[in-house]
Short mmCIF file of C-alpha atoms and ligand atoms in Angstrom, two decimals:
data_model
loop_
_atom_site.label_atom_id
_atom_site.label_comp_id
_atom_site.label_asym_id
_atom_site.label_seq_id
_atom_site.Cartn_x
_atom_site.Cartn_y
_atom_site.Cartn_z
CA UNK M 1 0.00 0.00 0.00
CA UNK M 2 1.38 3.44 -0.84
CA UNK M 3 2.60 5.38 2.19
CA UNK M 4 -0.43 7.49 2.97
CA UNK M 5 -3.34 5.23 2.09
CA UNK M 6 -3.07 3.36 5.41
CA UNK M 7 -5.69 4.51 7.90
CA UNK M 8 -3.66 4.09 11.08
CA UNK M 9 -2.47 7.70 11.55
CA UNK M 10 -3.16 9.40 14.92
CA UNK M 11 -5.85 12.10 15.04
CA UNK M 12 -4.11 15.41 14.20
CA UNK M 13 -4.70 18.68 16.06
CA UNK M 14 -6.46 20.12 12.97
CA UNK M 15 -9.28 17.54 13.25
CA UNK M 16 -12.81 18.88 13.68
CA UNK M 17 -15.01 16.52 15.68
CA UNK M 18 -12.83 13.56 14.68
CA UNK M 19 -12.77 14.43 10.94
CA UNK M 20 -9.82 15.75 8.94
CA UNK M 21 -8.19 15.68 5.48
CA UNK M 22 -4.94 13.87 4.68
CA UNK M 23 -2.84 14.21 1.54
CA UNK M 24 -2.29 10.72 0.13
CA UNK M 25 1.08 11.79 -1.39
CA UNK M 26 2.88 13.61 1.44
CA UNK M 27 0.70 12.85 4.49
CA UNK M 28 0.08 16.51 5.36
CA UNK M 29 -3.17 16.97 7.31
CA UNK M 30 -5.74 19.78 7.06
CA UNK M 31 -8.83 20.96 8.91
CA UNK M 32 -11.88 19.72 6.96
CA UNK M 33 -14.18 22.74 6.78
CA UNK M 34 -12.10 25.84 7.62
CA UNK M 35 -11.21 26.65 4.06
CA UNK M 36 -12.02 25.66 0.48
CA UNK M 37 -9.41 23.12 -0.59
CA UNK M 38 -9.48 20.27 -3.12
CA UNK M 39 -5.84 19.15 -3.24
CA UNK M 40 -2.80 19.41 -0.93
CA UNK M 41 -1.45 22.95 -0.34
CA UNK M 42 2.09 21.59 -0.21
CA UNK M 43 2.38 19.05 -3.03
CA UNK M 44 -0.97 19.22 -4.91
CA UNK M 45 -1.63 15.54 -4.08
CA UNK M 46 -5.15 14.14 -3.73
CA UNK M 47 -6.83 14.55 -0.34
CA UNK M 48 -8.77 11.94 1.57
CA UNK M 49 -11.31 12.39 4.38
CA UNK M 50 -10.16 10.65 7.57
CA UNK M 51 -11.98 9.79 10.81
CA UNK M 52 -10.79 9.25 14.38
CA UNK M 53 -13.42 6.49 14.84
CA UNK M 54 -14.30 4.05 12.12
CA UNK M 55 -17.70 2.39 12.45
CA UNK M 56 -18.52 -1.28 12.07
CA UNK M 57 -21.81 -2.95 11.05
CA UNK M 58 -23.57 -2.45 14.39
CA UNK M 59 -23.01 1.30 14.16
CA UNK M 60 -24.99 1.64 10.92
CA UNK M 61 -28.73 2.19 10.60
CA UNK M 62 -30.75 0.52 13.30
CA UNK M 63 -28.35 -2.22 14.27
CA UNK M 64 -26.56 -3.21 11.13
CA UNK M 65 -29.03 -5.44 9.29
CA UNK M 66 -30.01 -4.29 5.78
CA UNK M 67 -33.66 -4.85 6.75
CA UNK M 68 -33.48 -2.46 9.69
CA UNK M 69 -33.62 1.31 9.59
CA UNK M 70 -33.91 3.55 6.55
CA UNK M 71 -32.05 2.19 3.51
CA UNK M 72 -29.89 4.76 1.75
CA UNK M 73 -26.75 6.87 2.01
CA UNK M 74 -27.53 8.44 5.39
CA UNK M 75 -28.13 5.10 7.02
CA UNK M 76 -24.30 5.01 7.05
CA UNK M 77 -23.88 8.43 8.68
CA UNK M 78 -21.62 6.89 11.34
CA UNK M 79 -19.05 6.62 8.54
CA UNK M 80 -19.73 10.06 7.02
CA UNK M 81 -18.73 13.59 8.07
CA UNK M 82 -22.33 14.60 8.96
CA UNK M 83 -25.50 13.08 10.37
CA UNK M 84 -27.54 14.19 7.38
CA UNK M 85 -27.17 15.98 4.06
CA UNK M 86 -29.07 17.75 1.31
CA UNK M 87 -31.08 14.68 0.39
CA UNK M 88 -33.64 13.63 -2.25
CA UNK M 89 -33.12 10.83 -0.82
CA UNK M 90 -30.46 8.67 -2.50
CA UNK M 91 -28.94 5.18 -2.24
CA UNK M 92 -30.78 2.02 -1.25
CA UNK M 93 -30.57 0.80 -4.85
CA UNK M 94 -31.47 -2.77 -5.84
CA UNK M 95 -29.02 -5.66 -6.07
CA UNK M 96 -30.72 -7.56 -8.87
CA UNK M 97 -30.53 -11.27 -9.58
CA UNK M 98 -29.96 -11.99 -13.28
CA UNK M 99 -30.22 -15.80 -13.53
CA UNK M 100 -29.98 -16.13 -17.32
CA UNK M 101 -26.87 -13.95 -17.57
CA UNK M 102 -25.37 -15.67 -14.52
CA UNK M 103 -25.77 -19.04 -16.28
CA UNK M 104 -24.44 -17.79 -19.57
CA UNK M 105 -21.38 -16.06 -18.05
CA UNK M 106 -20.80 -19.08 -15.82
CA UNK M 107 -20.04 -17.74 -12.35
CA UNK M 108 -21.33 -18.95 -8.98
CA UNK M 109 -23.33 -15.80 -8.30
CA UNK M 110 -23.92 -12.72 -10.43
CA UNK M 111 -25.76 -9.73 -9.01
CA UNK M 112 -26.29 -6.30 -10.56
CA UNK M 113 -26.08 -3.26 -8.29
CA UNK M 114 -28.24 -0.85 -10.26
CA UNK M 115 -27.16 2.67 -9.39
CA UNK M 116 -29.40 3.99 -12.16
CA UNK M 117 -32.19 3.76 -9.57
CA UNK M 118 -30.96 6.84 -7.68
CA UNK M 119 -33.10 10.03 -7.77
CA UNK M 120 -31.39 11.58 -10.79
CA UNK M 121 -30.62 8.19 -12.32
CA UNK M 122 -26.95 7.69 -11.46
CA UNK M 123 -24.56 7.00 -8.57
CA UNK M 124 -23.47 10.65 -8.61
CA UNK M 125 -26.37 11.46 -6.25
CA UNK M 126 -24.59 9.65 -3.42
CA UNK M 127 -21.61 11.97 -3.76
CA UNK M 128 -23.70 15.10 -4.18
CA UNK M 129 -25.79 14.62 -1.04
CA UNK M 130 -22.54 14.81 0.96
CA UNK M 131 -20.74 17.32 -1.30
CA UNK M 132 -23.55 19.88 -1.30
CA UNK M 133 -23.87 19.48 2.50
CA UNK M 134 -20.17 20.35 2.80
CA UNK M 135 -20.67 23.32 0.46
CA UNK M 136 -23.27 24.61 2.93
CA UNK M 137 -20.90 23.98 5.84
CA UNK M 138 -18.07 26.01 4.29
CA UNK M 139 -20.59 28.66 3.20
CA UNK M 140 -20.14 28.82 -0.58
CA UNK M 141 -22.89 30.11 -2.86
CA UNK M 142 -21.95 28.83 -6.34
CA UNK M 143 -21.27 25.18 -7.24
CA UNK M 144 -19.59 23.94 -10.42
CA UNK M 145 -18.46 20.79 -12.18
CA UNK M 146 -17.16 19.51 -15.48
CA UNK M 147 -19.17 16.55 -16.68
CA UNK M 148 -19.84 13.89 -19.25
CA UNK M 149 -23.45 14.38 -18.14
CA UNK M 150 -24.42 12.53 -14.98
CA UNK M 151 -22.44 14.68 -12.56
CA UNK M 152 -24.03 17.78 -14.07
CA UNK M 153 -27.55 16.32 -13.69
CA UNK M 154 -26.88 15.42 -10.05
CA UNK M 155 -25.20 18.73 -9.25
CA UNK M 156 -28.08 20.66 -10.83
CA UNK M 157 -30.69 18.74 -8.81
CA UNK M 158 -28.86 18.82 -5.47
CA UNK M 159 -27.80 22.43 -5.96
CA UNK M 160 -31.45 23.32 -6.62
CA UNK M 161 -32.49 21.37 -3.52
CA UNK M 162 -29.85 23.21 -1.48
CA UNK M 163 -30.90 26.58 -2.90
CA UNK M 164 -27.54 27.23 -4.61
CA UNK M 165 -26.46 28.48 -7.99
CA UNK M 166 -24.94 25.80 -10.25
CA UNK M 167 -22.61 26.01 -13.23
CA UNK M 168 -21.79 22.99 -15.39
CA UNK M 169 -19.19 22.64 -18.15
CA UNK M 170 -19.98 20.01 -20.76
CA UNK M 171 -18.08 18.80 -23.85
CA UNK M 172 -20.21 20.20 -26.70
CA UNK M 173 -22.16 17.56 -28.63
CA UNK M 174 -20.85 14.67 -26.52
CA UNK M 175 -23.38 14.49 -23.71
CA UNK M 176 -26.44 12.22 -23.85
CA UNK M 177 -29.77 14.01 -24.23
CA UNK M 178 -31.37 12.93 -20.94
CA UNK M 179 -28.50 14.36 -18.91
CA UNK M 180 -28.49 17.79 -20.58
CA UNK M 181 -32.28 17.91 -20.16
CA UNK M 182 -31.91 17.26 -16.42
CA UNK M 183 -29.23 19.91 -15.89
CA UNK M 184 -31.31 22.36 -17.87
CA UNK M 185 -34.62 21.80 -16.07
CA UNK M 186 -33.02 21.81 -12.62
CA UNK M 187 -31.75 25.26 -13.46
CA UNK M 188 -28.00 24.83 -13.95
CA UNK M 189 -26.19 27.30 -16.13
CA UNK M 190 -24.81 25.05 -18.90
CA UNK M 191 -21.55 26.02 -20.59
CA UNK M 192 -20.79 23.88 -23.66
CA UNK M 193 -17.05 23.74 -24.22
CA UNK M 194 -15.50 23.09 -27.61
CA UNK M 195 -13.32 20.31 -26.21
CA UNK M 196 -13.54 16.98 -24.40
CA UNK M 197 -14.37 16.25 -20.76
CA UNK M 198 -10.73 16.53 -19.68
CA UNK M 199 -10.52 20.11 -21.06
CA UNK M 200 -13.76 20.96 -19.21
CA UNK M 201 -12.21 19.65 -15.99
CA UNK M 202 -9.03 21.70 -16.56
CA UNK M 203 -11.14 24.85 -16.95
CA UNK M 204 -13.43 24.24 -13.98
CA UNK M 205 -10.39 23.53 -11.80
CA UNK M 206 -8.98 26.91 -12.88
CA UNK M 207 -12.30 28.59 -12.02
CA UNK M 208 -12.35 26.88 -8.62
CA UNK M 209 -8.71 27.84 -7.94
CA UNK M 210 -9.65 31.46 -8.62
CA UNK M 211 -12.53 31.22 -6.14
CA UNK M 212 -15.27 31.56 -8.76
CA UNK M 213 -17.12 28.39 -7.73
CA UNK M 214 -17.01 25.40 -5.37
CA UNK M 215 -15.77 22.33 -7.29
CA UNK M 216 -17.94 19.25 -7.01
CA UNK M 217 -16.14 16.85 -9.31
CA UNK M 218 -14.79 13.66 -7.75
CA UNK M 219 -11.50 15.47 -7.07
CA UNK M 220 -13.46 16.86 -4.14
CA UNK M 221 -12.77 14.22 -1.47
CA UNK M 222 -16.20 14.61 0.16
CA UNK M 223 -17.95 13.36 -2.99
CA UNK M 224 -16.21 10.01 -2.60
CA UNK M 225 -17.44 9.70 0.99
CA UNK M 226 -21.00 9.49 -0.26
CA UNK M 227 -20.04 7.13 -3.07
CA UNK M 228 -18.35 4.69 -0.70
CA UNK M 229 -21.85 3.76 0.55
CA UNK M 230 -22.26 1.76 -2.69
CA UNK M 231 -19.68 -0.62 -1.23
CA UNK M 232 -21.36 -0.69 2.18
CA UNK M 233 -24.73 -1.53 0.61
CA UNK M 234 -23.25 -4.25 -1.59
CA UNK M 235 -21.38 -5.88 1.30
CA UNK M 236 -24.34 -5.75 3.69
CA UNK M 237 -26.97 -6.96 1.21
CA UNK M 238 -24.83 -9.66 -0.38
CA UNK M 239 -23.85 -11.01 3.04
CA UNK M 240 -27.48 -11.02 4.21
CA UNK M 241 -28.52 -12.97 1.08
CA UNK M 242 -25.58 -15.33 0.61
CA UNK M 243 -23.83 -15.51 3.99
CA UNK M 244 -20.58 -14.41 2.38
CA UNK M 245 -19.09 -11.31 0.75
CA UNK M 246 -18.66 -11.04 -3.04
CA UNK M 247 -15.29 -12.12 -4.43
CA UNK M 248 -15.26 -9.38 -7.02
CA UNK M 249 -16.88 -6.08 -7.95
CA UNK M 250 -16.73 -5.10 -11.61
CA UNK M 251 -17.34 -1.46 -12.46
CA UNK M 252 -17.00 1.03 -15.31
CA UNK M 253 -14.14 3.50 -14.94
CA UNK M 254 -13.93 7.10 -16.11
CA UNK M 255 -12.27 9.42 -13.61
CA UNK M 256 -11.84 6.39 -11.33
CA UNK M 257 -13.70 8.15 -8.51
CA UNK M 258 -15.95 5.19 -7.82
CA UNK M 259 -13.04 2.77 -7.86
CA UNK M 260 -11.28 5.01 -5.32
CA UNK M 261 -14.46 5.28 -3.20
CA UNK M 262 -14.95 1.50 -3.09
CA UNK M 263 -11.32 0.95 -2.15
CA UNK M 264 -11.71 3.45 0.69
CA UNK M 265 -14.87 1.65 1.82
CA UNK M 266 -12.96 -1.64 2.06
CA UNK M 267 -9.93 -0.08 3.79
CA UNK M 268 -12.23 1.46 6.40
CA UNK M 269 -14.16 -1.77 6.98
CA UNK M 270 -10.83 -3.60 7.38
CA UNK M 271 -9.44 -1.01 9.79
CA UNK M 272 -12.68 -1.10 11.84
CA UNK M 273 -12.47 -4.90 12.04
CA UNK M 274 -15.82 -5.26 10.25
CA UNK M 275 -14.32 -7.55 7.58
CA UNK M 276 -11.14 -9.63 7.19
CA UNK M 277 -8.48 -9.05 4.56
CA UNK M 278 -9.77 -12.14 2.72
CA UNK M 279 -13.28 -10.63 2.55
CA UNK M 280 -12.18 -7.67 0.40
CA UNK M 281 -13.64 -7.99 -3.12
CA UNK M 282 -11.28 -7.73 -6.06
CA UNK M 283 -11.82 -4.34 -7.69
CA UNK M 284 -12.08 -4.83 -11.43
CA UNK M 285 -12.27 -1.76 -13.65
CA UNK M 286 -13.68 -1.66 -17.17
CA UNK M 287 -13.05 1.04 -19.76
CA UNK M 288 -14.07 1.49 -23.38
CA UNK M 289 -11.29 0.59 -25.85
CA UNK M 290 -11.28 4.16 -27.15
CA UNK M 291 -10.73 5.65 -23.67
CA UNK M 292 -8.65 3.20 -21.67
CA UNK M 293 -5.71 4.94 -19.93
CA UNK M 294 -6.32 3.08 -16.64
CA UNK M 295 -6.32 -0.28 -18.40
CA UNK M 296 -3.05 0.68 -20.08
CA UNK M 297 -1.48 1.53 -16.70
CA UNK M 298 -2.69 -1.71 -15.08
CA UNK M 299 -1.54 -3.85 -18.03
CA UNK M 300 1.86 -2.17 -18.22
CA UNK M 301 2.33 -2.12 -14.43
CA UNK M 302 2.79 1.66 -14.39
CA UNK M 303 2.35 3.70 -11.21
CA UNK M 304 1.15 6.68 -13.19
CA UNK M 305 -1.49 6.95 -15.86
CA UNK M 306 -0.65 8.46 -19.24
CA UNK M 307 -3.24 11.04 -20.33
CA UNK M 308 -4.97 10.14 -23.61
CA UNK M 309 -5.72 13.27 -25.61
CA UNK M 310 -7.97 11.64 -28.18
CA UNK M 311 -10.77 9.58 -26.73
CA UNK M 312 -13.86 8.14 -28.37
CA UNK M 313 -16.63 5.73 -27.37
CA UNK M 314 -20.39 5.33 -27.67
CA UNK M 315 -20.39 5.14 -23.85
CA UNK M 316 -20.09 8.92 -23.57
CA UNK M 317 -20.20 8.88 -19.74
CA UNK M 318 -16.74 7.29 -19.67
CA UNK M 319 -15.25 9.16 -22.61
CA UNK M 320 -12.38 10.32 -20.39
CA UNK M 321 -8.63 10.36 -21.09
CA UNK M 322 -7.23 11.64 -17.80
CA UNK M 323 -8.61 9.72 -14.80
CA UNK M 324 -7.80 12.20 -12.05
CA UNK M 325 -8.42 9.75 -9.20
CA UNK M 326 -5.90 7.22 -10.54
CA UNK M 327 -3.47 7.72 -7.58
CA UNK M 328 -6.24 6.44 -5.27
CA UNK M 329 -7.74 3.88 -7.64
CA UNK M 330 -4.67 2.13 -9.09
CA UNK M 331 -3.50 0.94 -5.64
CA UNK M 332 -7.10 -0.19 -5.03
CA UNK M 333 -7.11 -2.42 -8.10
CA UNK M 334 -3.65 -3.79 -7.27
CA UNK M 335 -4.02 -4.28 -3.50
CA UNK M 336 -7.34 -6.11 -3.83
CA UNK M 337 -5.98 -8.46 -6.50
CA UNK M 338 -8.28 -7.02 -9.16
CA UNK M 339 -7.55 -6.04 -12.73
CA UNK M 340 -8.73 -3.79 -15.55
CA UNK M 341 -9.98 -4.57 -19.02
CA UNK M 342 -11.04 -2.65 -22.12
CA UNK M 343 -14.17 -3.54 -24.12
CA UNK M 344 -15.39 -2.52 -27.56
CA UNK M 345 -18.51 -0.43 -28.18
CA UNK M 346 -20.14 -3.51 -29.75
CA UNK M 347 -19.50 -5.55 -26.60
CA UNK M 348 -21.00 -2.73 -24.54
CA UNK M 349 -24.16 -2.60 -26.66
CA UNK M 350 -24.57 -6.39 -26.51
CA UNK M 351 -24.33 -6.28 -22.71
CA UNK M 352 -26.81 -3.39 -22.60
CA UNK M 353 -29.30 -5.48 -24.60
CA UNK M 354 -28.79 -8.56 -22.42
CA UNK M 355 -29.39 -6.60 -19.22
CA UNK M 356 -32.49 -5.04 -20.79
CA UNK M 357 -33.76 -8.56 -21.57
CA UNK M 358 -33.68 -9.24 -17.82
CA UNK M 359 -35.62 -6.02 -17.22
CA UNK M 360 -32.59 -4.03 -16.09
CA UNK M 361 -32.38 -0.81 -18.12
CA UNK M 362 -28.95 0.81 -18.11
CA UNK M 363 -27.03 3.36 -20.14
CA UNK M 364 -24.06 2.22 -22.27
CA UNK M 365 -21.25 3.08 -19.79
CA UNK M 366 -23.02 0.97 -17.17
CA UNK M 367 -23.18 -2.05 -19.42
CA UNK M 368 -19.39 -1.92 -19.73
CA UNK M 369 -19.20 -3.74 -16.39
CA UNK M 370 -21.00 -6.82 -17.74
CA UNK M 371 -19.09 -6.65 -21.01
CA UNK M 372 -15.83 -6.60 -19.02
CA UNK M 373 -16.87 -9.52 -16.83
CA UNK M 374 -17.66 -11.56 -19.95
CA UNK M 375 -14.34 -10.74 -21.52
CA UNK M 376 -12.39 -11.70 -18.40
CA UNK M 377 -14.36 -14.98 -18.07
CA UNK M 378 -13.64 -15.80 -21.72
CA UNK M 379 -9.96 -15.09 -21.12
CA UNK M 380 -10.00 -17.42 -18.09
CA UNK M 381 -9.05 -14.59 -15.74
CA UNK M 382 -12.17 -15.05 -13.62
CA UNK M 383 -13.03 -18.49 -12.20
CA UNK M 384 -16.44 -20.14 -12.49
CA UNK M 385 -16.77 -20.40 -8.69
CA UNK M 386 -16.62 -16.65 -8.12
CA UNK M 387 -19.38 -14.51 -6.60
CA UNK M 388 -19.48 -11.34 -8.69
CA UNK M 389 -21.30 -8.03 -8.45
CA UNK M 390 -21.43 -5.82 -11.55
CA UNK M 391 -22.11 -2.16 -10.96
CA UNK M 392 -24.44 -0.46 -13.43
CA UNK M 393 -23.94 3.22 -12.87
CA UNK M 394 -26.68 5.00 -14.84
CA UNK M 395 -30.27 4.51 -16.01
CA UNK M 396 -31.32 3.60 -19.57
CA UNK M 397 -33.29 6.84 -19.95
CA UNK M 398 -30.12 8.90 -19.55
CA UNK M 399 -29.19 8.13 -23.13
CA UNK M 400 -32.40 7.58 -25.14
CA UNK M 401 -30.56 7.71 -28.47
CA UNK M 402 -28.28 4.83 -27.51
CA UNK M 403 -31.30 2.86 -26.25
CA UNK M 404 -33.13 3.35 -29.56
CA UNK M 405 -30.05 2.24 -31.46
CA UNK M 406 -29.59 -0.87 -29.36
CA UNK M 407 -33.28 -1.78 -29.28
CA UNK M 408 -35.82 -2.82 -31.92
CA UNK M 409 -37.40 -0.28 -34.28
CA UNK M 410 -41.02 0.85 -33.85
CA UNK M 411 -43.27 -0.57 -36.60
CA UNK M 412 -45.68 1.80 -38.34
CA UNK M 413 -49.21 0.32 -38.67
CA UNK M 414 -52.48 1.64 -40.13
CA UNK M 415 -55.12 3.18 -37.86
CA UNK M 416 -57.34 0.09 -38.08
CA UNK M 417 -57.77 -2.99 -35.81
CA UNK M 418 -58.02 -5.54 -38.65
CA UNK M 419 -54.86 -4.20 -40.26
CA UNK M 420 -53.05 -4.27 -36.89
CA UNK M 421 -54.20 -7.88 -36.38
CA UNK M 422 -52.89 -8.84 -39.78
CA UNK M 423 -49.60 -7.08 -39.03
CA UNK M 424 -48.95 -8.90 -35.74
CA UNK M 425 -50.25 -12.31 -36.87
CA UNK M 426 -47.26 -14.65 -36.93
CA UNK M 427 -49.24 -17.87 -36.55
CA UNK M 428 -48.66 -18.24 -32.81
CA UNK M 429 -51.67 -19.01 -30.55
CA UNK M 430 -53.72 -16.09 -29.20
CA UNK M 431 -53.81 -15.17 -25.50
CA UNK M 432 -57.25 -16.83 -25.17
CA UNK M 433 -55.99 -20.04 -26.76
CA UNK M 434 -52.94 -20.16 -24.48
CA UNK M 435 -55.01 -19.57 -21.35
CA UNK M 436 -57.57 -22.26 -22.32
CA UNK M 437 -54.80 -24.72 -23.11
CA UNK M 438 -53.21 -24.10 -19.71
CA UNK M 439 -56.61 -24.42 -18.05
CA UNK M 440 -57.26 -27.83 -19.60
CA UNK M 441 -53.76 -28.99 -18.68
CA UNK M 442 -54.37 -27.87 -15.08
CA UNK M 443 -57.71 -29.76 -14.98
CA UNK M 444 -55.84 -32.97 -15.90
CA UNK M 445 -53.52 -32.49 -12.94
CA UNK M 446 -54.17 -34.72 -9.85
CA UNK M 447 -53.86 -31.54 -7.77
CA UNK M 448 -57.20 -30.21 -9.00
CA UNK M 449 -59.45 -33.03 -7.67
CA UNK M 450 -57.54 -32.81 -4.39
CA UNK M 451 -58.16 -29.04 -4.15
CA UNK M 452 -61.84 -29.47 -5.08
CA UNK M 453 -62.29 -32.19 -2.45
CA UNK M 454 -60.52 -30.05 0.15
CA UNK M 455 -62.75 -27.06 -0.70
CA UNK M 456 -65.94 -29.15 -0.43
CA UNK M 457 -64.76 -30.49 2.91
CA UNK M 458 -64.16 -26.99 4.26
CA UNK M 459 -67.58 -25.81 3.03
CA UNK M 460 -69.23 -28.76 4.79
CA UNK M 461 -67.38 -28.01 8.08
CA UNK M 462 -68.30 -24.31 7.86
CA UNK M 463 -71.99 -25.05 7.35
CA UNK M 464 -71.96 -27.59 10.17
CA UNK M 465 -70.35 -25.11 12.57
CA UNK M 466 -72.88 -22.39 11.66
CA UNK M 467 -75.86 -24.72 12.11
CA UNK M 468 -74.55 -25.66 15.56
CA UNK M 469 -74.38 -22.01 16.71
N1 F0G K 501 -20.66 5.35 -15.34
C1 F0G K 501 -21.38 6.47 -15.55
C2 F0G K 501 -22.80 6.31 -15.99
C3 F0G K 501 -20.80 7.72 -15.35
O1 F0G K 501 -21.53 8.82 -15.55
C4 F0G K 501 -19.45 7.81 -14.97
C5 F0G K 501 -18.79 9.10 -14.79
C6 F0G K 501 -18.75 6.62 -14.76
C7 F0G K 501 -19.39 5.41 -14.96
C8 F0G K 501 -17.34 6.61 -14.34
O2 F0G K 501 -17.21 6.84 -12.98
O3 F0G K 501 -15.58 8.68 -13.03
O4 F0G K 501 -16.09 7.48 -10.93
O5 F0G K 501 -14.82 6.37 -12.74
N2 F0G K 501 -19.31 10.19 -15.11
C9 F0G K 501 -18.75 11.52 -14.81
C10 F0G K 501 -19.76 12.58 -15.15
C11 F0G K 501 -17.41 11.74 -15.33
O6 F0G K 501 -19.36 13.72 -15.44
O7 F0G K 501 -20.94 12.31 -15.10
P1 F0G K 501 -15.83 7.37 -12.38
#
């Protein structure tokens, strides 16, 4: 583990109610809410939120069972800097079973943690509920982010909820329609930049450094505090269902904020004694082939990630060439024994369709997790006895154009019942015929006479009892 990712440091004098910030590069510590700060004053390294007391399962919700207490981000407030935040509310997303895909991929267990079921349709809400609460604490009035879309939708909604002005910088023409619509309706000021996401992030960082706005990209360490509750929910729910923790979590990677947040979740659970080292799931990152700098770094064994200037993928949410959280996320992938893999746009679309066939509607970037799992299984890098959770990060409706492209085409029909009947007639039995056939099959079953006899018996008993009254 790199020097300052261990959580065993003593509480520094700058701590506020047991909470402080530590630079993961040089170990310098800072007060959490005295000033506006995103990176280390001394070396510009990434900051991490640290706590004097780390909670374990019993400290969460009403006693640590996923069935008890409210389900959502603030259920885990014992592991967050505040008791409550600016909330819509968020978290408590489903951990779907997908039996057909599980069989086809060939793993012991496959569950889908569908983060598209958050209030604005992506996992970003978990970070914003904490981030906007911190913005209130430090007393800023204007919030800003660069975004491939989902962060801007979440910031706009949570900023509106918190009564704050919001400014979002988007790569022009590269953001899915649903996300721009959300930012627009929630009242964000939308600046479309003639450049990619990484240029937008450069600019918004400059604006934040000049004090023009409070930065709520995942560089802001408080965002990741909210996002680490994805890991807490997965661990709690999976354990309640299966009596064990998942062996692996597969997730799409853009800025690598989520990967960093999950790694922090597992480090904290370890340090608190809530899980053993062997319980830590292997963090497995997936990127699109056209935007895969993290995969390159993992494959080449590099400690630093090379910035890709030209990036392209249909999964616009992860069209990112400079994953700013790499210094937190790369050690996470390595220390947990995970890996990273790149998938093609075609593989992403196929996975999106397969999830949709199980009723799970996700946007393209989200489907990258399943596409990556498949690829690693085919390559023999994941065993058939593994328990795997794939994270799907955003809802299908975020990117309606991609959904239309991946799905079937609407069929024009005349405004006439007979013509519609003719159009849909493919020779298969009608609903009435199917029901009648099932009915006659059921009548042949030995269960039916037994049920009828039982019913008659009960009716006789009932009448007898009434006549005796
Ligand atoms: N999946 C979706 C749907 C996303 O929107 C993002 C990031 C990711 C995965 C990657 O997550 O950055 O934590 O590795 N979207 C950001 C945005 C960049 O602006 O909405 P990460």
